[in-house]
Coordinates of C-alpha atoms in Angstrom, one line a residue:
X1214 CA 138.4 95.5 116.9
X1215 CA 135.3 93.0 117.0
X1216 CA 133.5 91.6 114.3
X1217 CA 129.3 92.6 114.9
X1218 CA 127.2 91.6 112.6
X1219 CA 123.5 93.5 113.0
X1220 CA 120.2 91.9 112.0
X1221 CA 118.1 94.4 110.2
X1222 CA 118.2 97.7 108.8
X1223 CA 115.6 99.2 111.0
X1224 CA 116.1 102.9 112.6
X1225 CA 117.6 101.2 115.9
X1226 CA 119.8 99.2 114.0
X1227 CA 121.6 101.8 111.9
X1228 CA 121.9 104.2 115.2
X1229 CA 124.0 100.9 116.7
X1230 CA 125.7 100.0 113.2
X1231 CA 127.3 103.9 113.1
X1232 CA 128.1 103.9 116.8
X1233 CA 129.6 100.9 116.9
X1234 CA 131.6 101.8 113.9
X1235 CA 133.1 104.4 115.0
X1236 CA 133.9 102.8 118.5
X1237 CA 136.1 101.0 115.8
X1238 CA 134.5 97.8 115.2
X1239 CA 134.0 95.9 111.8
X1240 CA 129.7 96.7 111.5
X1241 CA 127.7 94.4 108.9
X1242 CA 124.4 95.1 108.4
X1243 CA 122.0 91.7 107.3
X1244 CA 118.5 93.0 106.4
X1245 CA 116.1 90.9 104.5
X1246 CA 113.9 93.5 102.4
X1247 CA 116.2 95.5 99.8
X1248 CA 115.9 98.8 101.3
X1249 CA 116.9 100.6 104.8
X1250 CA 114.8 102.4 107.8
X1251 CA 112.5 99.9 109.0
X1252 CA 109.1 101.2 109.3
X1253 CA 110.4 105.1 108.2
X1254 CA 109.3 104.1 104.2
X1255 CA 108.1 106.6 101.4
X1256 CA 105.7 105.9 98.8
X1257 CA 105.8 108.2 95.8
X1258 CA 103.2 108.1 92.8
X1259 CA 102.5 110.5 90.0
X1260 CA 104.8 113.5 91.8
X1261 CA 103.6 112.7 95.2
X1262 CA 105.0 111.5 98.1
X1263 CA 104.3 110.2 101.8
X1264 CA 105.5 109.1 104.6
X1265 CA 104.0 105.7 105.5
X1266 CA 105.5 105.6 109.1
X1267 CA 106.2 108.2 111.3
X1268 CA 104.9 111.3 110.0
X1269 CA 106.7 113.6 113.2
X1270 CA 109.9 113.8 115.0
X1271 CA 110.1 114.1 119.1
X1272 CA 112.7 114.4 120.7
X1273 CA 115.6 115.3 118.2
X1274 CA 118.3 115.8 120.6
X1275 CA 118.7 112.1 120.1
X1276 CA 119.4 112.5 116.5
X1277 CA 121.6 115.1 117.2
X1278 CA 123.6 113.2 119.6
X1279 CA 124.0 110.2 117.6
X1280 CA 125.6 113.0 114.3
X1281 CA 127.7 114.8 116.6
X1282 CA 129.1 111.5 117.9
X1283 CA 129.6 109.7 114.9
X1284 CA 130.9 112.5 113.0
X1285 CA 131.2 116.3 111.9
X1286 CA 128.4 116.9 110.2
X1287 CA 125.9 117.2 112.8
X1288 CA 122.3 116.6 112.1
X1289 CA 121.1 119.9 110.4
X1290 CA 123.8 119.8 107.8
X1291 CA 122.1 116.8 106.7
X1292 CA 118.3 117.2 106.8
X1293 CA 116.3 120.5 107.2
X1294 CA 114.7 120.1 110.8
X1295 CA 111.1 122.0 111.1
X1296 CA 109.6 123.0 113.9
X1297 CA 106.3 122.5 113.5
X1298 CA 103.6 125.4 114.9
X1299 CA 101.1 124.8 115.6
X1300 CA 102.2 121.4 117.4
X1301 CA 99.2 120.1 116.8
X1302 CA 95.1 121.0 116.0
X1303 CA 92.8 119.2 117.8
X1304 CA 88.5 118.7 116.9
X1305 CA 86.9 117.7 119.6
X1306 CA 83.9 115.7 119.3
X1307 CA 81.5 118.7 120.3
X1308 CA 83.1 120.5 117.2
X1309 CA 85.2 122.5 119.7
X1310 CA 89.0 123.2 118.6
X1311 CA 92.0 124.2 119.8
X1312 CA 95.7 124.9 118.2
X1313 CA 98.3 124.3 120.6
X1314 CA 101.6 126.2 120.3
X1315 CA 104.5 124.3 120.0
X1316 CA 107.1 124.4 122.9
X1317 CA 105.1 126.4 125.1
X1318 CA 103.5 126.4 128.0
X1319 CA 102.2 129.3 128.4
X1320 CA 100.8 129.5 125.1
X1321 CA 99.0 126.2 125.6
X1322 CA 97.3 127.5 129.0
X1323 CA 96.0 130.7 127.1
X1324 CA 95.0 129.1 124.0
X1325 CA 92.8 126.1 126.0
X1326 CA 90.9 128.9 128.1
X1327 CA 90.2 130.6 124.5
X1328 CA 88.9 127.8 123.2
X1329 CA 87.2 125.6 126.0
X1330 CA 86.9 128.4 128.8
X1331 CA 88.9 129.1 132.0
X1332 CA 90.0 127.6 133.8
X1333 CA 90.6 124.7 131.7
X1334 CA 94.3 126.5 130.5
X1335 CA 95.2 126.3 133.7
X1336 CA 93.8 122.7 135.2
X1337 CA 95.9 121.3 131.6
X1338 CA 98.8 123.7 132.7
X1339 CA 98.9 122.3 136.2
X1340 CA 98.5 118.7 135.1
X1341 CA 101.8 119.3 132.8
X1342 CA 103.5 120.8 136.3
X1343 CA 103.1 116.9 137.6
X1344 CA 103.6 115.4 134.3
X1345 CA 106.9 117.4 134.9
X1346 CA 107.2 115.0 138.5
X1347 CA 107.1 111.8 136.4
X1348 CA 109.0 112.8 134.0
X1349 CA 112.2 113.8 136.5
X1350 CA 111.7 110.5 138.3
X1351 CA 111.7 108.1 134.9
X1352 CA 113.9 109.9 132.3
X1353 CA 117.1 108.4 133.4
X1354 CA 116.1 104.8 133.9
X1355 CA 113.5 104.3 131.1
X1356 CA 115.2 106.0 128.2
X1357 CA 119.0 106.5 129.5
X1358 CA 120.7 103.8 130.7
X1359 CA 120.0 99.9 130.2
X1360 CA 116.9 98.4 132.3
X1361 CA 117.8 97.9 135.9
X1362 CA 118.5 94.1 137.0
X1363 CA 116.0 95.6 139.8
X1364 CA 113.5 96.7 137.5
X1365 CA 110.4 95.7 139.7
X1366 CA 111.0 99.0 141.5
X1367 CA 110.1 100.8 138.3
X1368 CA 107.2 98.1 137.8
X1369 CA 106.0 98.6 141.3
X1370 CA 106.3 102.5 142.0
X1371 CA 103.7 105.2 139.8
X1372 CA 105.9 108.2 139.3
X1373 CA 103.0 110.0 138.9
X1374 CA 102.3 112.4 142.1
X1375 CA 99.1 112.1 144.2
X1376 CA 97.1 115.2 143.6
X1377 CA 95.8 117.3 146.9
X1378 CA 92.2 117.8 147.7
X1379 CA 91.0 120.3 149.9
X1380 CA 87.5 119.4 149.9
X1381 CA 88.5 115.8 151.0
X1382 CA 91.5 116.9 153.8
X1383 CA 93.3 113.7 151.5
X1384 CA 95.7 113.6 148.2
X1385 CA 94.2 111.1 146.3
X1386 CA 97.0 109.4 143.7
X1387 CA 95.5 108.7 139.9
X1388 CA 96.3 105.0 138.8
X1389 CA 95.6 105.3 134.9
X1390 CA 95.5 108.2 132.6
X1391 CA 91.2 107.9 132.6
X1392 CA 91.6 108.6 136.2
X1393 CA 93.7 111.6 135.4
X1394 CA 91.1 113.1 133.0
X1395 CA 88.4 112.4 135.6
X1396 CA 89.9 113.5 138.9
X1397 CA 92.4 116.1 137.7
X1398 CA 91.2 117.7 134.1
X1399 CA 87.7 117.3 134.8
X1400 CA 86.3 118.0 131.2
X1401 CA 85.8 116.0 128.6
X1402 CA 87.7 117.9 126.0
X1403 CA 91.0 117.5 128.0
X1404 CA 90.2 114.3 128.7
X1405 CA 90.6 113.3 124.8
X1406 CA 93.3 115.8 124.8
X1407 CA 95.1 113.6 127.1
X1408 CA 93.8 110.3 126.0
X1409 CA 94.9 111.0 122.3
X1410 CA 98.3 110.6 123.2
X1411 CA 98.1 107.0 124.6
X1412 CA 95.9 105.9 121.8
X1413 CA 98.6 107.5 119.6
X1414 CA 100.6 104.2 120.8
X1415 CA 98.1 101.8 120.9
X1416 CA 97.8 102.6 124.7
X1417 CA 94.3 102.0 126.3
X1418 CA 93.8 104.7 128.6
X1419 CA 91.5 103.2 131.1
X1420 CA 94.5 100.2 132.2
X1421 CA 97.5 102.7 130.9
X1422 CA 99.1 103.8 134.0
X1423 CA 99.1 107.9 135.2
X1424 CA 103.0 107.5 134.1
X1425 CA 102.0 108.0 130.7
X1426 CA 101.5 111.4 131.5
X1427 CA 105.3 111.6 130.3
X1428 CA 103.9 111.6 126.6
X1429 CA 102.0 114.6 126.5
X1430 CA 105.0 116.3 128.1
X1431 CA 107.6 115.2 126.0
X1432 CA 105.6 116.9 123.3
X1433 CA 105.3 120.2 125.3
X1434 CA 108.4 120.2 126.8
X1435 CA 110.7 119.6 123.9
X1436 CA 108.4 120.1 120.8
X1437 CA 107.9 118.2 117.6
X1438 CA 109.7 118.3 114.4
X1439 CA 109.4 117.6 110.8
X1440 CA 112.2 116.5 108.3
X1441 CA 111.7 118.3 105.2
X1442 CA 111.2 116.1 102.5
X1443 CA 109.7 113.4 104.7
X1444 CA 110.7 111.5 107.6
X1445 CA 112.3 109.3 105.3
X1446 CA 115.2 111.7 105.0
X1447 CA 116.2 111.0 108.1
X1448 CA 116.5 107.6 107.6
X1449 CA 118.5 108.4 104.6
X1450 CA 120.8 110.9 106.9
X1451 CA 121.7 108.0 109.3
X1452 CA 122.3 105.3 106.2
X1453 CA 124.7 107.6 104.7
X1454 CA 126.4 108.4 108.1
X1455 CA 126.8 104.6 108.3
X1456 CA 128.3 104.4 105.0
X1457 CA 131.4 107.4 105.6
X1458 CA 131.4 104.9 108.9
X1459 CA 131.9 102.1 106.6
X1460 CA 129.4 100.1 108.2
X1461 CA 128.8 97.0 105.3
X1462 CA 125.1 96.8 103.6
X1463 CA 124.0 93.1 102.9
X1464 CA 120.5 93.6 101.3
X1465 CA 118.4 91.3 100.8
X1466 CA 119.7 88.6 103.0
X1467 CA 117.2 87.1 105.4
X1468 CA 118.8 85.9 108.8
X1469 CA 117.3 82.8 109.7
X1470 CA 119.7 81.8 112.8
X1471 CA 121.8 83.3 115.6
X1472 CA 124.6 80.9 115.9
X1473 CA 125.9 80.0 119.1
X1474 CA 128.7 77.7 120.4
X1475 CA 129.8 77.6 124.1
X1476 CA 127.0 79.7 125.6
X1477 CA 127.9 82.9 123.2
X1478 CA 126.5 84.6 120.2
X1479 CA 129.1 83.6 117.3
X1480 CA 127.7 84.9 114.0
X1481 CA 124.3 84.5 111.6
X1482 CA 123.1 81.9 109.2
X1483 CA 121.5 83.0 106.2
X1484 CA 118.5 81.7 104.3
X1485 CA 120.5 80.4 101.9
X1486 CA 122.8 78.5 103.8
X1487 CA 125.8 80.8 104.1
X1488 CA 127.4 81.4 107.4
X1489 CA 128.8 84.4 108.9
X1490 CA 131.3 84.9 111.4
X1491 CA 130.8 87.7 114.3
X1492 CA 132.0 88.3 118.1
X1493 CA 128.8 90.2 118.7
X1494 CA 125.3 90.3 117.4
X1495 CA 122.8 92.9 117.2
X1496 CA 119.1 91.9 116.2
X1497 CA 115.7 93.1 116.6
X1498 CA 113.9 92.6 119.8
X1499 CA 110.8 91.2 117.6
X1500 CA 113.1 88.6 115.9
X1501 CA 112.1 84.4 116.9
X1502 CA 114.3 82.2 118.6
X1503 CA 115.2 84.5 120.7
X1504 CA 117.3 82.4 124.2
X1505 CA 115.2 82.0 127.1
X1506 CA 115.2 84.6 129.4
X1507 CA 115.8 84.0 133.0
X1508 CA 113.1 83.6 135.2
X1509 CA 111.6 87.2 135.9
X1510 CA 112.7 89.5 133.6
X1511 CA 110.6 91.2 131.4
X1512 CA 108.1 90.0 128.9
X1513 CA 107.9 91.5 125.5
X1514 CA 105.0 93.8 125.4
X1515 CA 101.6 91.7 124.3
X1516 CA 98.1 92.6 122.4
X1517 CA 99.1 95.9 121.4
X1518 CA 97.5 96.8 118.1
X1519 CA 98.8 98.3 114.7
X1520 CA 98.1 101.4 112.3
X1521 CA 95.8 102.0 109.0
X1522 CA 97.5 104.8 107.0
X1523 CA 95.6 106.3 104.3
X1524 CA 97.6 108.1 101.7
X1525 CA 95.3 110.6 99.4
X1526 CA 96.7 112.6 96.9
X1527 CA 94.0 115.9 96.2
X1528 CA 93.2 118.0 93.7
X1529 CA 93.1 122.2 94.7
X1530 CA 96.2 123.7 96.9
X1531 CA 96.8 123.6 100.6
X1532 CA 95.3 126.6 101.9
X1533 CA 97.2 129.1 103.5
X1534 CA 97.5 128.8 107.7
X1535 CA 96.6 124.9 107.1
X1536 CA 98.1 123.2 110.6
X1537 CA 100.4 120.9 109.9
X1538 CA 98.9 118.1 112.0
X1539 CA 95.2 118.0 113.2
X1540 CA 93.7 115.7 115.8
X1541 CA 90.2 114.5 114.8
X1542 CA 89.3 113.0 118.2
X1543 CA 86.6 110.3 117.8
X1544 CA 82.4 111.6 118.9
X1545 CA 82.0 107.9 120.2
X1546 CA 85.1 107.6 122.8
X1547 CA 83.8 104.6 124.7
X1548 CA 82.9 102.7 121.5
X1549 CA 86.3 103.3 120.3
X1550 CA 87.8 102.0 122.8
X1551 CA 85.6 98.8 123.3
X1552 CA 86.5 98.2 119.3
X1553 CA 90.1 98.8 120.0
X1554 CA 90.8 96.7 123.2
X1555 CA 87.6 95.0 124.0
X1556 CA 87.1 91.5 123.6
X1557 CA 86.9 91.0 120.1
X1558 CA 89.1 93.2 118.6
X1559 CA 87.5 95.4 115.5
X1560 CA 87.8 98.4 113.6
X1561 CA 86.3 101.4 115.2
X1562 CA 83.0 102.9 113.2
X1563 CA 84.2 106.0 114.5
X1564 CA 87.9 106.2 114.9
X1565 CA 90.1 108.9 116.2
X1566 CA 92.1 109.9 112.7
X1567 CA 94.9 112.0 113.0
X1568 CA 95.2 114.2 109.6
X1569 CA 99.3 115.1 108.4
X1570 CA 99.2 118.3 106.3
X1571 CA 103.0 118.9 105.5
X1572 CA 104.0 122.8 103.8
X1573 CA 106.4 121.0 101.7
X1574 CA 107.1 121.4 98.2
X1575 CA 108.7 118.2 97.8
X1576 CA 105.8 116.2 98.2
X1577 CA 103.6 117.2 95.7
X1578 CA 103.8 117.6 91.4
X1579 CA 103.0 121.1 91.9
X1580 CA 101.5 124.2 93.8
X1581 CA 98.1 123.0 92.5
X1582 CA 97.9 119.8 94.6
X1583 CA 98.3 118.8 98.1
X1584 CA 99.3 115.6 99.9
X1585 CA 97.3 114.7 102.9
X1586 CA 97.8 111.4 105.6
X1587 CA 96.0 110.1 107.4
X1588 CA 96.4 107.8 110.3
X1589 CA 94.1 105.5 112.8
X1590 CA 94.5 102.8 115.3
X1591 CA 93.2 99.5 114.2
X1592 CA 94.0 95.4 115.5
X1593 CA 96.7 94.2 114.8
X1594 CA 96.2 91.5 111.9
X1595 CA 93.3 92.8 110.9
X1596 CA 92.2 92.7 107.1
X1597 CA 91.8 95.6 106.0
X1598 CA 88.3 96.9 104.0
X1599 CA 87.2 99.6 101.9
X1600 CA 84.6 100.1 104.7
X1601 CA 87.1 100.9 107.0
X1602 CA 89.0 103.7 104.7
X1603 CA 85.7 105.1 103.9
X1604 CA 85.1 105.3 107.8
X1605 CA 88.3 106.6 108.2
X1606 CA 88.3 109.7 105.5
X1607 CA 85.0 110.5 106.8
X1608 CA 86.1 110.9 110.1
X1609 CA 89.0 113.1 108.8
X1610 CA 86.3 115.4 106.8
X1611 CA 85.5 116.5 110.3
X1612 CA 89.1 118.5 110.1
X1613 CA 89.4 118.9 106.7
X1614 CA 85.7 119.8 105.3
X1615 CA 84.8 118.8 101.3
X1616 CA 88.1 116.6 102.0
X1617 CA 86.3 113.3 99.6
X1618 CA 85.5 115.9 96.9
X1619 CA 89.1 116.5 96.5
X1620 CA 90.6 112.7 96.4
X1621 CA 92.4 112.0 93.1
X1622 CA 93.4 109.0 94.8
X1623 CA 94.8 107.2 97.8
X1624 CA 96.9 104.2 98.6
X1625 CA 96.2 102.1 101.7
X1626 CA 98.7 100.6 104.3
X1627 CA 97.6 97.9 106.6
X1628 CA 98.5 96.0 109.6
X1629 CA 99.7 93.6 107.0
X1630 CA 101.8 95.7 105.3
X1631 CA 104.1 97.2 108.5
X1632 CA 104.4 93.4 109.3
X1633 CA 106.1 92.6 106.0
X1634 CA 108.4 95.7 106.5
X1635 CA 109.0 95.2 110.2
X1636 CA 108.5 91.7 111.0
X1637 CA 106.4 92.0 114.2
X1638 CA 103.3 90.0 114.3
X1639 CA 100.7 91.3 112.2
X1640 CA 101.5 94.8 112.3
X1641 CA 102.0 95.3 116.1
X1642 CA 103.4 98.6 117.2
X1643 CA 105.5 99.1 120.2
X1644 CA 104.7 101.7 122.8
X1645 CA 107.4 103.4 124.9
X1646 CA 108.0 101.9 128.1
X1647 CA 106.1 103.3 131.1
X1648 CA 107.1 102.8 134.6
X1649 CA 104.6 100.8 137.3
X1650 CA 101.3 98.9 136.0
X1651 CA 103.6 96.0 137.2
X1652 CA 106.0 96.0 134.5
X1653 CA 103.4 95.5 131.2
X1654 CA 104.9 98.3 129.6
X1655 CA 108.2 98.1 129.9
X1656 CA 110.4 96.3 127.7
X1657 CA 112.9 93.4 127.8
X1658 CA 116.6 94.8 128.2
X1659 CA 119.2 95.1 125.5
X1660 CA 121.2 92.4 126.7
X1661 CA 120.1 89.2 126.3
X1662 CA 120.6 85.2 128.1
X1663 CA 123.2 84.5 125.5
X1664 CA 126.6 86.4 125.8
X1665 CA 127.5 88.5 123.1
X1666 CA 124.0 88.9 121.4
X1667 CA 121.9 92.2 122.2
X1668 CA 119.0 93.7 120.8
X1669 CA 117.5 96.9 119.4
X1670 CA 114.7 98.5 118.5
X1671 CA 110.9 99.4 119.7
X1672 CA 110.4 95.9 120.7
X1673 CA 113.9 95.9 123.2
X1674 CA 114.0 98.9 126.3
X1675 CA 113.1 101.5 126.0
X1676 CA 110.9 100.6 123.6
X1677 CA 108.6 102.1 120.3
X1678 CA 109.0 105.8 118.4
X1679 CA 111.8 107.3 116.7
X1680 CA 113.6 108.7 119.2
X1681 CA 113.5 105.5 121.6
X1682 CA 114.8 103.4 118.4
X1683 CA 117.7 106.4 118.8
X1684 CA 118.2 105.7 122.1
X1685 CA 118.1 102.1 122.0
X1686 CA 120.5 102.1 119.7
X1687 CA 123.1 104.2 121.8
X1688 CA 122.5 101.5 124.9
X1689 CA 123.2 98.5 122.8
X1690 CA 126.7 100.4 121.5
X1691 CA 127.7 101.4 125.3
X1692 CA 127.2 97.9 126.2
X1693 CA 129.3 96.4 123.8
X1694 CA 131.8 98.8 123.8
X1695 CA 132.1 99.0 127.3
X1696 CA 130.8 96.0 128.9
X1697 CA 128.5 95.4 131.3
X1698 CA 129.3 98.3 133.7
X1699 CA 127.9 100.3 131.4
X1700 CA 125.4 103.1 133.1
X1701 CA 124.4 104.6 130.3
X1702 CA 125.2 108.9 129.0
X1703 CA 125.7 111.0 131.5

């Protein structure tokens, strides 16, 4: 039985805490704000209530995995799971829209030729058939088992299959998702389709590599999910799992050292002075004074921006059919983009807002009210302006019309305030790792230069989103628990 003492309380954290607990080890928990969960908060006000992270859950076998092996609850004995349908409304910026089914293929390819014309259903449907390809080829080492000590080869190789052309006797092979929509999807609509779900991550998709193509089919493939009550219940599920795990809670204790004597990891110091033992430590891949890495491993993801949340709380019911999520895709896409990644950093005039509309009682005082998010891409660090809510809400009013006649009022979340909650560097978001583009998107590995201190989390492989935290989580355990020749689940 080994002492571990874990730095932070975020989701990747608590999925290592309860494992590790259970593997029989002695798990306490430092985490410098006074709550749990990391980025997955909850702001409540007058009877309403909002997520102010992730609004969504992919994935949720990881959740599942992580109850079932920690435990004999499993997951749905502890939080309603939702699957949400339609997955996802999208606007286009011609005013077209689409509602894609969730989990289905099929359904996708017949609602896209309804909406945009054949034989667009079937050029997205065929895309999704390759995504497929690239998806086979990473799974394993990108969310499954601990980064390869050869992880050039993923840096080096585009999973991403060359596409055929008759015309041209060739196959010509798509280096970035932009490339895709041109060459491949060949209209502008699934284009933004496509595009929407690298910006979702902060991902530009004119230098994003093809092997993002994985993100769009995660969604299809597996679905996407809502917690009822808010997102922040599952947080709350895998706290209280820790707990009946007896993992130890210090809140409010800020760690402000890793101590380390003969070349290993050998507890914390605290702000206050106070030293704690441990035989392993766990902390956040965004945490300072990190050791220095060997010469050609993997540098932490840079210049990725962060998220403006708007939380509005409206007057008037949510009318029956409502989508739970709509995709408001932005009518200036270059000028987006330049705002977003260009030079000098700004706020786009026109952002792509993506509009949460959740059936749930729960969230509001009463049948007469409704509680709406909204969500944009913005700098990281910026400061935040009325201007740039008031750009944002109108840009929503393209999904939900006479939306700023209904606005008792809203709350706003910056770049400033995810870095207070998170730590990372004015409000940076981590993406998931992505295989070639020479290695800029993936992430360092859960093992570290100094024996016997790991780390966990978006910032660590396999990098940003809830079910990656999961994961990341169940790597860091398997390597502790059983060493280095850890490979990962099988």
């Amino acid at each position: 039985m080994a002492g571990i003492a874990v730095i932070g309380a975020g989701m990747g954290a608590l999925t290592a805490a309860a494992r590790l607990a259970v593997a029989g080890h002695r798990v306490t928990v430092y985490e410098r704000t006074q709550t749990y969960g990391g980025a997955v908060r909850r702001f409540e006000r007058d009877g309403f209530g909002f997520d102010t992270g992730p609004g969504l859950l992919p994935l949720p076998a990881v959740y599942r995995d992580l109850f079932v092996k920690t435990g004999k609850e499993p997951l749905e004995a502890c939080v309603e799971l939702v699957q949400v349908d339609p997955s996802a409304r999208h606007v286009f910026a011609d005013g077209t829209e689409v509602a894609l089914p969730n989990a289905s293929r099929a359904g996708v390819v017949a609602a896209l030729d309804a909406a945009l014309g054949a034989p667009a259903g079937q050029r997205w449907g065929d895309f999704l058939v390759r995504a497929r390809e690239a998806w086979d080829r990473t799974r394993r080492p990108l969310l499954e088992e601990p980064l390869w000590d050869d992880w050039s080869v993923l840096a080096a190789r585009e999973p991403y299959p060359a596409v055929p052309h008759k015309r041209l006797l060739r196959t010509r092979r798509a280096g970035t998702l932009a490339e895709v929509g041109a060459w491949e999807l060949r209209d502008p609509r699934l284009t933004a389709l496509l595009e929407g779900h690298a910006l979702t991550y902060g991902l530009d998709p004119r230098v994003t590599p093809a092997s993002a193509a994985v993100l769009p089919y995660m969604e299809h493939a597996f679905g996407t999910w809502y917690v009822r009550g808010g997102m922040r219940e599952l947080a709350r599920a895998v706290y209280e799992r820790c707990l009946a795990r007896r993992v130890e809670f210090v809140l409010g204790a800020e760690v402000t050292r890793i101590l380390e004597k003969d070349g290993r990891a050998v507890g914390v110091e605290l702000a206050d002075g106070e030293v704690r033992e441990a035989d392993f430590v766990v902390a956040p891949g965004s945490i300072g004074g990190l050791p220095a890495r060997a010469d050609g491993e993997v540098a932490p993801q840079q210049g990725l921006p962060s998220r403006l949340t708007v939380l509005l709380a409206l007057r008037g019911a949510r009318p029956e059919g409502t989508a739970h999520r709509t995709v408001a895709h932005s009518v200036d896409r270059d000028g987006e983009l330049e705002s977003l990644f260009g030079t000098a950093p700004s706020v786009p005039a026109r952002p792509t807002v993506t509009v949460l509309r959740p059936d749930d009682p729960a969230l509001v005082p009463d049948g007469a009210h409704e509680a709406v998010t909204l969500g944009a891409v913005v700098p990281a660090g910026t400061e935040i302006q009325e201007a740039h809510v008031d750009a944002l809400v109108a840009a929503a009013e393209r999904a939900v019309p006479g939306l700023r006649e209904r606005v008792l009022w809203r709350e706003v979340c910056t770049p400033a305030d995810i870095a207070r909650e998170t730590g990372a560097a004015g409000g940076a978001v981590p993406a998931p790792a992505l295989a070639a583009a020479g290695g800029r998107l993936l992430h360092p590995a859960n093992s570290t230069g100094l024996q016997g201190l790991f780390t966990v989390g978006g910032w660590s492989h396999p990098g940003g989103g809830l079910p990656h935290a999961g994961m990341s989580g169940a790597l860091v355990s398997g390597l502790i628990v059983e060493g280095p020749q850890f490979r990962g689940s099988q």
